[in-house]
Short mmCIF file of C-alpha atoms in Angstrom, two decimals:
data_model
loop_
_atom_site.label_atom_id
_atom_site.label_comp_id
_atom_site.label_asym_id
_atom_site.label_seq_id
_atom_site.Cartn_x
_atom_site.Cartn_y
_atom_site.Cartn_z
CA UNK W 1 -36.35 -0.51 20.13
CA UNK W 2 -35.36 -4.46 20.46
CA UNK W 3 -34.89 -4.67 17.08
CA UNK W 4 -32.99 -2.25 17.12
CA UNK W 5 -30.96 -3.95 19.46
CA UNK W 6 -30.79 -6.72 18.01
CA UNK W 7 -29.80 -5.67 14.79
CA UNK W 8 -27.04 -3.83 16.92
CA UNK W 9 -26.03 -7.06 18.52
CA UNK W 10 -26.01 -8.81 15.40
CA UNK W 11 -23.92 -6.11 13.48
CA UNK W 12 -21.47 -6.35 16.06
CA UNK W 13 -21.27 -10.35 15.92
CA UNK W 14 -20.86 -10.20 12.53
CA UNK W 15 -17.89 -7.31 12.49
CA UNK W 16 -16.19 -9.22 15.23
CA UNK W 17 -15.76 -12.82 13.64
CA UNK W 18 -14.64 -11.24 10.44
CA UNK W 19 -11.79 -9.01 12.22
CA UNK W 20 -10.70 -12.46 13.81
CA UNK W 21 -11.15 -14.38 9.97
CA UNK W 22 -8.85 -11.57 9.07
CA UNK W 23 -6.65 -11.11 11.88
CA UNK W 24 -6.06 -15.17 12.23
CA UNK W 25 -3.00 -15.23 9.27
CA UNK W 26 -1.37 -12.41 10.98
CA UNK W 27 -1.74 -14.43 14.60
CA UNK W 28 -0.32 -17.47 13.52
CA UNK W 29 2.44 -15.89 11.42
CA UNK W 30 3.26 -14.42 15.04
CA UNK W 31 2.84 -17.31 17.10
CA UNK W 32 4.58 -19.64 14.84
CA UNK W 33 7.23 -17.18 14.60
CA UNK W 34 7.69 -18.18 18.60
CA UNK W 35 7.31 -21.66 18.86
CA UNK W 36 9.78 -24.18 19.15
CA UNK W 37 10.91 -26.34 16.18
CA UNK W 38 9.31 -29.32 17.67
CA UNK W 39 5.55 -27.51 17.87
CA UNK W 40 5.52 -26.43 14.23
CA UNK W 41 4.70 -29.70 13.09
CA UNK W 42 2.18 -31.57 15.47
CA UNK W 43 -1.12 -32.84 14.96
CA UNK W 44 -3.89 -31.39 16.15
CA UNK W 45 -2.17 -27.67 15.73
CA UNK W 46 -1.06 -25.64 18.73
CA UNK W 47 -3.29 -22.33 18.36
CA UNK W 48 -0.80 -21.02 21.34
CA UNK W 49 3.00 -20.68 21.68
CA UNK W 50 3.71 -22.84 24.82
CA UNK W 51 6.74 -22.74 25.03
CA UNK W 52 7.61 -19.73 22.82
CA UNK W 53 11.03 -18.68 21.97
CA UNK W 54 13.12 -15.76 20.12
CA UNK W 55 15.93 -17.94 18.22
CA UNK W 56 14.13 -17.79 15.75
CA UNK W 57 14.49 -14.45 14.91
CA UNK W 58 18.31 -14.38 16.35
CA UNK W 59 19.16 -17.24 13.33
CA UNK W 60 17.19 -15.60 10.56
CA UNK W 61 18.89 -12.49 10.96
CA UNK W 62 22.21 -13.25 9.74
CA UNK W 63 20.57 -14.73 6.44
CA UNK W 64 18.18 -11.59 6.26
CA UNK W 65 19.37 -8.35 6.45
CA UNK W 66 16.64 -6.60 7.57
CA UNK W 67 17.93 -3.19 7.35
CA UNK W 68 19.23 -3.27 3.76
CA UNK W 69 15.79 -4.23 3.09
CA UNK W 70 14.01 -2.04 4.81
CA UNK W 71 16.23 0.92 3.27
CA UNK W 72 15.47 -0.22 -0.17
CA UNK W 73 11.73 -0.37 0.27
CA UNK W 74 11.73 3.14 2.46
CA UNK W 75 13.34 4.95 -0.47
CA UNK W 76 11.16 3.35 -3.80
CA UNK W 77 7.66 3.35 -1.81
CA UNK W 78 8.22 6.88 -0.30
CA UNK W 79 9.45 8.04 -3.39
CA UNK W 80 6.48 6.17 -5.21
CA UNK W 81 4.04 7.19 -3.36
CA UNK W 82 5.03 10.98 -3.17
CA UNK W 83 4.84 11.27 -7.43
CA UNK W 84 1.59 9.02 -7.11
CA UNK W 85 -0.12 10.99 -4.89
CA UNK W 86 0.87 14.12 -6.44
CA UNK W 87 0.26 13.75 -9.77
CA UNK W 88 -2.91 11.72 -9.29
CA UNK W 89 -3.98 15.11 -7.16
CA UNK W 90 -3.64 16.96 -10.38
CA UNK W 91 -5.22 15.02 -12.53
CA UNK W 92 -7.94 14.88 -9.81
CA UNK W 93 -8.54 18.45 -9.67
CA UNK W 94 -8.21 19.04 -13.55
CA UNK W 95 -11.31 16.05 -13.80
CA UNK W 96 -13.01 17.72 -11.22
CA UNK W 97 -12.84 21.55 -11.02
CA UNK W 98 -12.03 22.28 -14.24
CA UNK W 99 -14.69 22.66 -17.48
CA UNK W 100 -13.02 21.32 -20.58
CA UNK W 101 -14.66 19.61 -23.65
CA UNK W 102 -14.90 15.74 -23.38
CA UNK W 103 -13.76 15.63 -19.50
CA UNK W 104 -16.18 12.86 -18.59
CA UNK W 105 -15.22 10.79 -21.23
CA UNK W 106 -11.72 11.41 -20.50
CA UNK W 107 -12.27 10.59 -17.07
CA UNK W 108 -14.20 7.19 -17.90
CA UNK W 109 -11.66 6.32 -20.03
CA UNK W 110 -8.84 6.43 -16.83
CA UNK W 111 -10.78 4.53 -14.70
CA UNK W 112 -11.47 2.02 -17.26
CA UNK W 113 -7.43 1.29 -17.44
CA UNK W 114 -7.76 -0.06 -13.78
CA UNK W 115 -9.49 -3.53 -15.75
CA UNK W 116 -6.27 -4.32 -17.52
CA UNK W 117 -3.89 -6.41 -15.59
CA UNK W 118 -0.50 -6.11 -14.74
CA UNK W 119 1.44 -8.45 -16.24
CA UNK W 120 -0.10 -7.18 -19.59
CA UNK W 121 2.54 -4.14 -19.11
CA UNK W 122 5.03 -6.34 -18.28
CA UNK W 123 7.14 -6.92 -21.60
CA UNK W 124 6.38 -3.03 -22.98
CA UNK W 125 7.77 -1.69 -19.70
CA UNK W 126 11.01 -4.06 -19.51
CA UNK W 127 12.14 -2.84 -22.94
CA UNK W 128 11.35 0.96 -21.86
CA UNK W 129 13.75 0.09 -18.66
CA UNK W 130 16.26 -2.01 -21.14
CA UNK W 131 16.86 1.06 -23.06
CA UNK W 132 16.86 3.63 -20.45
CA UNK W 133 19.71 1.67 -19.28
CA UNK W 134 17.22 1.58 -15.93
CA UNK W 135 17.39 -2.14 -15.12
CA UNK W 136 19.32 -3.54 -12.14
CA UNK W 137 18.16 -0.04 -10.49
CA UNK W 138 15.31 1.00 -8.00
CA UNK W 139 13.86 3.08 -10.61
CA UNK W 140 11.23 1.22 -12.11
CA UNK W 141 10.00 0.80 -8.35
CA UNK W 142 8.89 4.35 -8.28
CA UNK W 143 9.37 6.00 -11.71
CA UNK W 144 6.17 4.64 -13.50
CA UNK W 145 3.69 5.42 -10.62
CA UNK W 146 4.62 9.32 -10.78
CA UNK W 147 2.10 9.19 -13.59
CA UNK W 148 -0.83 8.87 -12.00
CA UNK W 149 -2.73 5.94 -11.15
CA UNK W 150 -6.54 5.74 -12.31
CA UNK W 151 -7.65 4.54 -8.53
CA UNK W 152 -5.93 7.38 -6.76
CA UNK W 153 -7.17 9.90 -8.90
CA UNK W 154 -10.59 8.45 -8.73
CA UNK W 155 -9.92 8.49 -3.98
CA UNK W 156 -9.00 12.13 -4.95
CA UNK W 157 -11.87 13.24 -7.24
CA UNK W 158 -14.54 12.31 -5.11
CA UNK W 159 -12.89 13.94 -2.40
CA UNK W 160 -12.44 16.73 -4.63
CA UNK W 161 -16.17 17.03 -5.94
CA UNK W 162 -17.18 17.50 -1.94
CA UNK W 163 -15.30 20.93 -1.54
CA UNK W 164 -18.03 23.79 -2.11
CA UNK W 165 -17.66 25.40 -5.50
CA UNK W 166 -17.93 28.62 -3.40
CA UNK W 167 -14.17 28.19 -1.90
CA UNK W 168 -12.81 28.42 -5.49
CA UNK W 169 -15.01 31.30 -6.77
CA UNK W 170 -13.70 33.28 -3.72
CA UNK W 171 -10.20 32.77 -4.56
CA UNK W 172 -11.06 33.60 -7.98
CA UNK W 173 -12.37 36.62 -7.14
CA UNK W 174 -9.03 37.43 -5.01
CA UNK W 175 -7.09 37.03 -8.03
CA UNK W 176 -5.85 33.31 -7.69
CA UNK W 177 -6.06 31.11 -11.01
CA UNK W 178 -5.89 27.10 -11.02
CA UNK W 179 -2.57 26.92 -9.43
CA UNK W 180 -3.86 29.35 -6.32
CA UNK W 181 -7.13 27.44 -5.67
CA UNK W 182 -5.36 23.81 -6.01
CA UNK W 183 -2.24 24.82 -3.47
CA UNK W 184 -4.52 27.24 -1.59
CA UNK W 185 -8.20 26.04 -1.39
CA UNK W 186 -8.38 22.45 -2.69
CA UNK W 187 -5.11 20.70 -0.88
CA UNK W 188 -5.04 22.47 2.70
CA UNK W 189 -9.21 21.08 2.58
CA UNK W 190 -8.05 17.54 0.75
CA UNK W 191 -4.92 16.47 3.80
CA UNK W 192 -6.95 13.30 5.31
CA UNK W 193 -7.73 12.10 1.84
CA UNK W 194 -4.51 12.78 0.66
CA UNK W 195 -2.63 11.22 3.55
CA UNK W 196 -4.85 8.08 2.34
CA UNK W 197 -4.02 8.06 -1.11
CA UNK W 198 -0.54 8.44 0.00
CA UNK W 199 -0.37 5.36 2.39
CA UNK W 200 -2.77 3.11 0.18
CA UNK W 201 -0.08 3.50 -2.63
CA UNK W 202 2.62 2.92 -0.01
CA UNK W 203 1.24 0.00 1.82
CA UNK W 204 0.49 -1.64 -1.98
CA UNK W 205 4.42 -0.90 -2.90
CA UNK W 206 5.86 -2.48 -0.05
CA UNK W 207 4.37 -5.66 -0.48
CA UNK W 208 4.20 -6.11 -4.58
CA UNK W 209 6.67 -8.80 -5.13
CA UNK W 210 6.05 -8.87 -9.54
CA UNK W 211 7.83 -5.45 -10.15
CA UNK W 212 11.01 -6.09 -8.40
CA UNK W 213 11.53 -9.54 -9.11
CA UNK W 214 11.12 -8.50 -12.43
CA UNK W 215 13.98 -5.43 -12.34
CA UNK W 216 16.22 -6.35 -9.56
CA UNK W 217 18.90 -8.81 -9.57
CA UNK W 218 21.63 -7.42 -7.21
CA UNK W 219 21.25 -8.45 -3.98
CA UNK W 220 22.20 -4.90 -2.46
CA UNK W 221 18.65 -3.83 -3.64
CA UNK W 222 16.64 -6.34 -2.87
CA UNK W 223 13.15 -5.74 -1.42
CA UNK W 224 11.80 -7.24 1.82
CA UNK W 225 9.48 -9.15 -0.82
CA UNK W 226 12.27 -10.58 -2.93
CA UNK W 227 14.49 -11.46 0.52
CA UNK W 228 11.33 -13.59 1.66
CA UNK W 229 11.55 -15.44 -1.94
CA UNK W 230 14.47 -16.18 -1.86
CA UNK W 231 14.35 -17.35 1.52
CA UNK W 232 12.32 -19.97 0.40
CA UNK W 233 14.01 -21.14 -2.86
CA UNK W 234 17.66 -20.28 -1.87
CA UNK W 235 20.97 -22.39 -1.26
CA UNK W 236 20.32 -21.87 2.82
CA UNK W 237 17.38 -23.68 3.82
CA UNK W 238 15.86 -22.08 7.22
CA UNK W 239 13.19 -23.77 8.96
CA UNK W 240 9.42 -22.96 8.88
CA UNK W 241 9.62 -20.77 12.38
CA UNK W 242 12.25 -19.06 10.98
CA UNK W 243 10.55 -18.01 7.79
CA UNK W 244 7.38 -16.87 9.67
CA UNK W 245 9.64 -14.82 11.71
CA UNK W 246 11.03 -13.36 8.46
CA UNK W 247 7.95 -12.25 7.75
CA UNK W 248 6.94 -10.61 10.75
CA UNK W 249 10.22 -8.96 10.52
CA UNK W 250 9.18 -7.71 7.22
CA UNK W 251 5.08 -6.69 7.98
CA UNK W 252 5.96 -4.91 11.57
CA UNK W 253 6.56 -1.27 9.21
CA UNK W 254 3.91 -1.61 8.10
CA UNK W 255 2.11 -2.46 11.41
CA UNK W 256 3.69 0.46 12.78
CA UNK W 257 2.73 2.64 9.95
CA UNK W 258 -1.17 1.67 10.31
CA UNK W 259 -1.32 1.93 14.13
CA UNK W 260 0.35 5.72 13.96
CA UNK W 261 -2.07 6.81 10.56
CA UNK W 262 -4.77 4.99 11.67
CA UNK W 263 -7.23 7.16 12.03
CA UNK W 264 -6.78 9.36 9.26
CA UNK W 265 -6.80 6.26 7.14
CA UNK W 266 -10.32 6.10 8.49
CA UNK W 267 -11.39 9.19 8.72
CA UNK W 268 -10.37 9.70 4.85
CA UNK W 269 -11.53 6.56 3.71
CA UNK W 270 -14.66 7.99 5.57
CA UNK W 271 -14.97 11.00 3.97
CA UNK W 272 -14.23 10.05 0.31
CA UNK W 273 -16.75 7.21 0.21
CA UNK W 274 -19.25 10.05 2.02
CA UNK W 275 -18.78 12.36 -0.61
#
């Protein structure tokens, strides 16, 4: 029993000094969003904002405008992350609950994609853009994850592979094919995983700074991740404070976001890895 407790004690230790490793960034981003021009500086660091102060935020916002961005990202991640999560659903359930010659292989051979970077895409999906007469546009923000995506479909299958075979031979039975069991059975049974999938991909859009610098050159459709760049290598100068609270400007979504879905980010995080 007092090892038990002590394990317990430890555990706990442990989980709490790496929530503060990880949640240090975000509180200094916040506090040095506050603090006077004159504490940014000093040596040995302030770890508290003493005096704080919100002109920071009232003198970035004229050189960031926050809604413009925040429209832009809205419309490609929620469009994004609708296709992604859809499709990858399909291809989930076709990997999963369907018998077809050379599925595992198949199936192997989509997760293996996930080891090639990026960038390696790069060039071959510019051209595509170049002559779809795409670039300049939001489009290759979303358009490219509405097929699939070889992590979310693996979230999904494993998800998938926990609902009893039973469910889909009953529906069978009552005269449903593929189509009935995956809108009837298999997605009412998969919402916590696929509310997951859904914000993973979002959360991942909204900060991915490559693909839009890469596509976007009018300012009218910049990102919140291309407004922070160019905060720091524009004409304007702004100070440090005023950068950090440019960037709390453009994490609090997403902060909002977590702290409403919380939970069934857990819960289906929870559930996938159990099954």
């Amino acid at each position: 029993m007092v090892n038990k407790k002590v394990k317990s004690a430890v555990h706990t230790l442990f989980l709490l000094v790496a929530a503060m490793l990880f949640l240090f960034p975000f509180y200094w981003m916040v506090t040095t969003a506050i603090k006077t021009s004159g504490n940014v500086y000093v040596y040995p660091p302030k770890f508290f904002a003493i005096p704080f102060t919100f002109e920071n935020f009232k003198s970035i916002v004229p050189i960031f405008p926050f809604l413009t961005y925040l429209k832009n990202n809205m419309f490609a991640c929620t469009l994004s992350a609708i296709g992604q999560t859809t499709c990858s659903a399909l291809a989930a359930y076709a990997f999963t609950r369907i018998e077809w010659r050379g599925r595992k292989l198949f199936f192997t051979a989509t997760l293996s994609t996930m080891m090639i970077p990026t960038a390696v895409f790069a060039i071959p999906w510019y051209i595509l853009y170049w002559k779809l007469g795409l670039l300049g546009s939001l489009a290759p923000l979303w358009l490219p994850y509405w097929f699939q995506h070889p992590y979310i479909i693996f979230l999904l299958a494993q998800f998938f592979r926990g609902v009893p075979q039973s469910y889909s031979d009953a529906a069978v039975i009552d005269g449903n094919g593929h189509f009935g069991i995956f809108f009837r059975i298999i997605l009412p049974l998969s919402i916590p995983a696929l509310l997951t999938a859904f914000l993973l991909h979002f959360i991942f859009l909204w900060k991915d700074l490559l693909v839009p610098l890469m596509y976007i050159n009018d300012e009218k459709l910049f990102t919140f991740s291309i407004g922070l760049q160019t905060l720091l290598g524009g004409t304007v100068k702004p100070s440090f404070n005023e950068i950090m609270a440019a960037a709390f400007i453009a994490s609090l979504p997403l902060v909002i976001l977590f702290l409403v879905f919380r939970k069934s980010i857990f819960s289906g995080i929870a559930v996938t890895s159990d099954k």
